[in-house]
Short mmCIF file of C-alpha atoms in Angstrom, two decimals:
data_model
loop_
_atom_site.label_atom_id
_atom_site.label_comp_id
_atom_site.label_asym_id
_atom_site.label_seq_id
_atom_site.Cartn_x
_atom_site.Cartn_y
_atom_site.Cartn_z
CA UNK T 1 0.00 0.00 0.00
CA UNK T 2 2.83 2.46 0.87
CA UNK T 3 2.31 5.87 2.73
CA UNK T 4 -0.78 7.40 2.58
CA UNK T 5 -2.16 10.65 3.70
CA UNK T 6 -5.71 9.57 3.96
CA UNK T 7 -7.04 12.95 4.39
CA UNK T 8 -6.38 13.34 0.82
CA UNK T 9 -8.94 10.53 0.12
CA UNK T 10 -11.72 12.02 2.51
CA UNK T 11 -11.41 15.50 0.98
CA UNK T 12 -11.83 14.35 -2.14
CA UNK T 13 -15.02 12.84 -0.95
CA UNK T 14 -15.99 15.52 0.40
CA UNK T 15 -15.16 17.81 -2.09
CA UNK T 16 -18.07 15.98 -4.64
CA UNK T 17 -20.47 16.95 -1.65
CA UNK T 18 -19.27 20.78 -2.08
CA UNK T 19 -20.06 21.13 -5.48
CA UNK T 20 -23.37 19.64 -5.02
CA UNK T 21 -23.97 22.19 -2.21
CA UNK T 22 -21.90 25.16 -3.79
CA UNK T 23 -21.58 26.47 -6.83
CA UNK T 24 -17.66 27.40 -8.16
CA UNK T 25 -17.64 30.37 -10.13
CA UNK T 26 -15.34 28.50 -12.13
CA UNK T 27 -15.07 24.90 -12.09
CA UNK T 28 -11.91 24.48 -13.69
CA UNK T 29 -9.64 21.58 -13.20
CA UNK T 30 -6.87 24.37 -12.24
CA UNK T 31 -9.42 25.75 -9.82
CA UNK T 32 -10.76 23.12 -7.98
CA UNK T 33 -7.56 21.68 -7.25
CA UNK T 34 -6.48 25.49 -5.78
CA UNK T 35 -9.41 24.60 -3.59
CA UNK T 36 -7.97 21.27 -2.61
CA UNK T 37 -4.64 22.63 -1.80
CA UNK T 38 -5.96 25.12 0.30
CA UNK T 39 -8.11 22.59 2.09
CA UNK T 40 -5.82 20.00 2.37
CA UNK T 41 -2.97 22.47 3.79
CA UNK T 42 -5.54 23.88 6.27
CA UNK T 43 -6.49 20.27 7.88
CA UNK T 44 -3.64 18.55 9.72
CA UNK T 45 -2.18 15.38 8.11
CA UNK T 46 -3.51 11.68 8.75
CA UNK T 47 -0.79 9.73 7.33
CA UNK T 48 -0.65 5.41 7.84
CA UNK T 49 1.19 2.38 5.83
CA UNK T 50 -1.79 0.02 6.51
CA UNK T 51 -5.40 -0.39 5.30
CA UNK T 52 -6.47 -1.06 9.02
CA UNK T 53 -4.94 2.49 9.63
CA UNK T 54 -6.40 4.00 6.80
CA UNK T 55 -10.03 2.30 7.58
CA UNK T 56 -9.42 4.01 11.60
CA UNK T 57 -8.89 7.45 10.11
CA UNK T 58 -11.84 7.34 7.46
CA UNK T 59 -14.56 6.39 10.38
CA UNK T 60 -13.05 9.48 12.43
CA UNK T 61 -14.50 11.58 9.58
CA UNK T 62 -18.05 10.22 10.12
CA UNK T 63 -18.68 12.43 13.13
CA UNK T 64 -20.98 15.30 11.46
CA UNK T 65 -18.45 17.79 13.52
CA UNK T 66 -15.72 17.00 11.63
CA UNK T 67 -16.96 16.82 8.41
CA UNK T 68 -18.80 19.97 9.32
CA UNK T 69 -15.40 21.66 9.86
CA UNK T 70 -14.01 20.49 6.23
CA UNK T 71 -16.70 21.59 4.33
CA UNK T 72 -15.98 25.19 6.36
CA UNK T 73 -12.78 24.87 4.98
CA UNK T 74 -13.86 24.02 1.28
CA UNK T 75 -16.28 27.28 1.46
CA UNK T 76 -13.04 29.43 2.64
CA UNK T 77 -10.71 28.06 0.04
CA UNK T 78 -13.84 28.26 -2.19
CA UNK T 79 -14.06 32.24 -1.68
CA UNK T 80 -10.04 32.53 -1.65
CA UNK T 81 -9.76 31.04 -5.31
CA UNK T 82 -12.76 32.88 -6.99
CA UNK T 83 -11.37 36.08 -5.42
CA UNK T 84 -7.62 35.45 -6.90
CA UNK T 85 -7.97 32.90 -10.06
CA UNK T 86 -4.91 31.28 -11.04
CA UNK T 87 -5.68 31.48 -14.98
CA UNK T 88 -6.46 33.29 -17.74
#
């Protein structure tokens, strides 16, 4: 399996939630993965070698708080990117 961050794997989960909830301004590929970057370097990292580990960390992010908090986090990245596109 090798090392794994597995938040990387819930935000991306997450992240098809946001855009049902949310609509981008722009929903380029350059954008939304501004908006991942920012999300992902706002949430502290869950790294593990194992699929136990990874299965541990992915029921974590079914308390509502939690996944409350990172879809706070995709609407601040959300606002950051539209305000200061990357592109042309």
């Amino acid at each position: 399996m090798g090392l794994v961050n597995a938040n990387e794997i819930i935000v991306m989960q997450l992240f098809e939630e946001f855009q049902q909830q949310y609509t981008l301004k722009c929903s380029c590929d350059r954008c939304k993965e501004d908006i991942l970057a920012l999300v992902l370097n706002r949430l502290p990292p869950k790294y593990t070698s194992s699929e136990k580990g990874k299965l541990f960390i992915k029921s974590n992010y079914m308390d509502r708080q939690i996944q409350s908090d990172v879809m706070r986090e995709f609407f601040n990245a959300a606002q950051i990117v539209e305000s200061n596109q990357n592109h042309q």
